[in-house]
Short mmCIF file of C-alpha atoms in Angstrom, two decimals:
data_model
loop_
_atom_site.label_atom_id
_atom_site.label_comp_id
_atom_site.label_asym_id
_atom_site.label_seq_id
_atom_site.Cartn_x
_atom_site.Cartn_y
_atom_site.Cartn_z
CA THR A 1 -51.41 3.79 27.36
CA ALA A 2 -50.47 3.88 23.68
CA PRO A 3 -48.36 0.99 22.47
CA SER A 4 -44.66 1.64 22.07
CA ILE A 5 -42.90 1.38 18.71
CA THR A 6 -39.37 0.29 19.59
CA THR A 7 -38.24 -0.03 15.98
CA CYS A 8 -39.93 1.51 12.96
CA ALA A 9 -39.36 0.15 9.46
CA GLN A 10 -36.35 1.41 7.54
CA ALA A 11 -36.79 3.73 4.58
CA GLN A 12 -37.66 1.93 1.36
CA THR A 13 -36.63 2.45 -2.27
CA VAL A 14 -38.49 0.96 -5.24
CA ASN A 15 -38.17 1.34 -9.01
CA ALA A 16 -40.86 3.03 -11.06
CA SER A 17 -43.05 0.97 -13.35
CA ALA A 18 -43.78 1.66 -17.00
CA GLU A 19 -46.50 4.01 -15.73
CA CYS A 20 -43.90 5.95 -13.70
CA GLN A 21 -45.27 4.79 -10.34
CA GLY A 22 -43.80 2.57 -7.64
CA GLU A 23 -45.58 -0.23 -5.83
CA VAL A 24 -45.78 0.42 -2.09
CA PRO A 25 -44.08 -2.46 -0.21
CA ASP A 26 -45.44 -4.14 2.92
CA VAL A 27 -43.37 -2.75 5.79
CA THR A 28 -45.57 -3.80 8.70
CA ALA A 29 -43.45 -6.91 9.37
CA LEU A 30 -40.41 -4.68 9.88
CA VAL A 31 -41.98 -2.83 12.81
CA VAL A 32 -41.13 -3.88 16.40
CA THR A 33 -43.67 -2.90 19.08
CA GLU A 34 -44.58 -3.60 22.69
CA ASP A 35 -47.57 -2.92 24.93
CA THR A 36 -47.96 -3.48 28.66
CA CYS A 37 -51.49 -4.84 28.36
CA ASP A 38 -51.89 -6.23 24.85
CA SER A 39 -49.65 -8.84 23.23
CA SER A 40 -51.56 -8.93 19.95
CA LEU A 41 -51.14 -5.44 18.57
CA ILE A 42 -52.56 -4.56 15.17
CA ILE A 43 -50.06 -2.96 12.78
CA THR A 44 -51.32 -1.21 9.64
CA GLN A 45 -49.83 1.11 7.08
CA SER A 46 -51.04 3.92 4.87
CA PRO A 47 -50.89 3.86 1.92
CA PRO A 48 -51.47 0.09 1.94
CA ALA A 49 -49.07 -2.42 0.43
CA GLY A 50 -49.67 -2.94 -3.27
CA SER A 51 -50.94 0.58 -3.90
CA MET A 52 -48.99 2.86 -6.24
CA ALA A 53 -46.89 5.83 -5.18
CA PRO A 54 -45.73 8.67 -7.44
CA LEU A 55 -42.16 9.23 -8.58
CA GLY A 56 -39.91 10.79 -5.96
CA GLY A 57 -40.28 10.83 -2.19
CA SER A 58 -43.36 10.08 -0.11
CA THR A 59 -44.20 8.72 3.34
CA ILE A 60 -45.74 5.48 4.56
CA THR A 61 -47.45 6.01 7.91
CA ILE A 62 -47.32 3.06 10.30
CA THR A 63 -50.12 2.79 12.88
CA VAL A 64 -49.96 0.43 15.84
CA ALA A 65 -53.24 -0.10 17.75
CA ASP A 66 -54.01 -2.11 20.90
CA ASP A 67 -57.28 -3.64 22.06
CA ALA A 68 -58.22 -0.45 23.92
CA GLY A 69 -57.97 1.67 20.79
CA ASN A 70 -54.75 3.37 21.79
CA THR A 71 -52.51 4.07 18.81
CA SER A 72 -48.97 5.07 17.98
CA ASN A 73 -47.56 6.14 14.63
CA CYS A 74 -44.21 6.31 12.90
CA PRO A 75 -43.25 7.49 9.40
CA VAL A 76 -41.35 5.40 6.85
CA GLY A 77 -39.74 7.16 3.90
CA LEU A 78 -40.48 5.77 0.45
CA THR A 79 -38.49 6.77 -2.65
CA VAL A 80 -39.63 5.82 -6.14
CA LEU A 81 -36.78 5.94 -8.65
CA ASP A 82 -36.91 6.17 -12.44
CA THR A 83 -34.43 3.53 -13.61
CA THR A 84 -35.98 2.92 -17.04
CA ASP A 85 -34.04 4.05 -20.10
CA PRO A 86 -35.85 6.11 -22.72
CA THR A 87 -36.42 4.48 -26.12
CA PHE A 88 -36.03 5.80 -29.63
CA THR A 89 -39.30 5.40 -31.51
CA ALA A 90 -37.55 6.77 -34.60
CA CYS A 91 -33.85 7.34 -35.12
CA ALA A 92 -32.60 10.03 -37.47
CA LEU A 93 -32.43 9.12 -41.15
CA ASN A 94 -29.08 8.69 -42.85
CA GLN A 95 -27.91 11.82 -44.70
CA SER A 96 -25.40 12.63 -47.41
CA ALA A 97 -23.82 15.74 -48.89
CA PRO A 98 -21.18 16.75 -51.43
CA ALA A 99 -17.84 17.89 -50.14
CA THR A 100 -17.97 21.66 -49.81
CA LEU A 101 -14.90 22.23 -47.66
CA ALA A 102 -11.36 20.99 -48.22
CA CYS A 103 -12.36 17.38 -48.93
CA GLY A 104 -15.14 17.46 -46.35
CA ALA A 105 -18.40 18.93 -45.12
CA LEU A 106 -20.16 20.08 -41.95
CA VAL A 107 -22.25 17.50 -40.09
CA PRO A 108 -25.94 18.49 -40.21
CA ASP A 109 -28.34 18.44 -37.24
CA PHE A 110 -29.54 14.85 -36.86
CA SER A 111 -31.13 15.29 -33.42
CA ALA A 112 -34.11 17.33 -34.64
CA SER A 113 -35.47 14.42 -36.69
CA ALA A 114 -35.02 11.73 -34.01
CA ILE A 115 -37.97 10.85 -31.75
CA ALA A 116 -37.62 9.32 -28.27
CA ALA A 117 -40.13 8.38 -25.56
CA ASP A 118 -39.83 7.79 -21.82
CA ASN A 119 -42.07 6.41 -19.08
CA CYS A 120 -41.57 9.42 -16.81
CA ASP A 121 -40.14 12.30 -18.82
CA SER A 122 -41.97 14.09 -21.64
CA SER A 123 -39.09 16.47 -22.40
CA ILE A 124 -36.24 14.14 -23.35
CA VAL A 125 -32.96 15.75 -24.40
CA ILE A 126 -31.47 14.35 -27.61
CA THR A 127 -27.83 15.07 -28.43
CA GLN A 128 -25.52 13.86 -31.18
CA SER A 129 -21.86 13.06 -31.63
CA PRO A 130 -20.15 14.43 -33.61
CA ALA A 131 -22.12 17.61 -32.97
CA ALA A 132 -23.86 19.55 -35.72
CA ASP A 133 -21.50 21.80 -37.72
CA THR A 134 -18.50 19.59 -36.98
CA ALA A 135 -16.22 19.32 -40.03
CA VAL A 136 -15.67 15.76 -41.29
CA THR A 137 -13.76 14.40 -44.27
CA THR A 138 -15.11 12.54 -47.28
CA GLY A 139 -16.47 9.07 -46.65
CA VAL A 140 -18.95 7.70 -44.13
CA THR A 141 -19.17 9.14 -40.60
CA THR A 142 -21.26 7.42 -37.93
CA VAL A 143 -23.39 9.85 -35.93
CA THR A 144 -24.43 8.60 -32.48
CA LEU A 145 -27.60 10.07 -31.01
CA THR A 146 -28.22 9.91 -27.26
CA ALA A 147 -31.58 10.41 -25.55
CA THR A 148 -31.37 11.40 -21.85
CA ASP A 149 -34.27 11.66 -19.39
CA ASP A 150 -34.51 13.71 -16.19
CA ALA A 151 -33.12 10.82 -14.13
CA GLY A 152 -30.00 10.50 -16.28
CA ASN A 153 -31.10 7.28 -18.01
CA THR A 154 -29.93 7.09 -21.62
CA ALA A 155 -30.53 5.31 -24.90
CA THR A 156 -28.57 5.53 -28.15
CA CYS A 157 -29.09 4.97 -31.85
CA THR A 158 -26.88 5.65 -34.87
CA ALA A 159 -27.18 7.17 -38.33
CA THR A 160 -24.62 7.82 -41.06
CA PHE A 161 -23.42 10.96 -42.82
CA THR A 162 -21.80 10.31 -46.19
CA VAL A 163 -19.65 13.01 -47.78
CA SER A 164 -18.90 12.53 -51.49
CA ASP A 165 -16.25 14.22 -53.58
CA THR A 166 -18.25 15.53 -56.57
CA THR A 167 -15.78 18.23 -57.67
CA ALA A 168 -13.83 17.57 -60.86
CA PRO A 169 -10.08 18.20 -60.70
CA THR A 170 -8.71 21.34 -62.34
CA PHE A 171 -5.51 21.99 -64.28
CA THR A 172 -3.42 24.62 -62.56
CA SER A 173 -1.12 24.51 -65.59
CA CYS A 174 -1.23 22.52 -68.80
CA ALA A 175 1.75 20.98 -70.54
CA SER A 176 3.60 23.35 -72.87
CA ALA A 177 3.66 22.81 -76.64
CA GLN A 178 6.27 20.35 -77.84
CA THR A 179 8.25 20.17 -81.07
CA VAL A 180 9.90 16.96 -82.27
CA SER A 181 11.76 16.04 -85.44
CA ALA A 182 10.33 13.48 -87.86
CA GLY A 183 12.30 10.35 -88.46
CA ALA A 184 13.17 8.61 -91.69
CA ALA A 185 9.63 7.35 -92.11
CA CYS A 186 8.38 10.88 -91.68
CA THR A 187 6.96 9.99 -88.24
CA ALA A 188 7.83 10.89 -84.68
CA LEU A 189 7.09 9.46 -81.24
CA ILE A 190 4.62 11.48 -79.17
CA PRO A 191 6.50 12.69 -76.07
CA SER A 192 5.15 12.26 -72.55
CA LEU A 193 3.12 15.30 -71.55
CA THR A 194 2.14 14.13 -68.08
#
């Protein structure tokens, strides 16, 4: 008669390593068994404890064997989660531009020049705030870049966008000509033309 597994191990969750794999835990001690003829049952698992499992869901198979070679099995769910944030290997460079709008300019695309890496995701999404083509006024605007991996982990870095007013003012109308009378010393005070 095959041994009876009265309680199998509960499902397990582990975090992924830098290599995007999870170490399989030892779940044999969590298994409760009984056998009518053998009190020293052998409990093994596959894959073995200490081996590496891929990202996502997999199964650990528990095998209980008695002295007569009878076996019973039960499955244990194993989930490997990516909890590691991506990293910026290079943030976007600071940029500047002259004011081209009404005392402002459009924010350029900073995300294209930023580089990020992740232990599990090779297609990281990089966004920026404020977004490209957002109008900002003269001065320094901080642009925050966010790298997001498939698991929703994020990392941020910042760059600056400086808008300078390089346009000279213009006269919409100049002061009109003035006529004053000379005084006794044949001089006159210059009137205010501002």
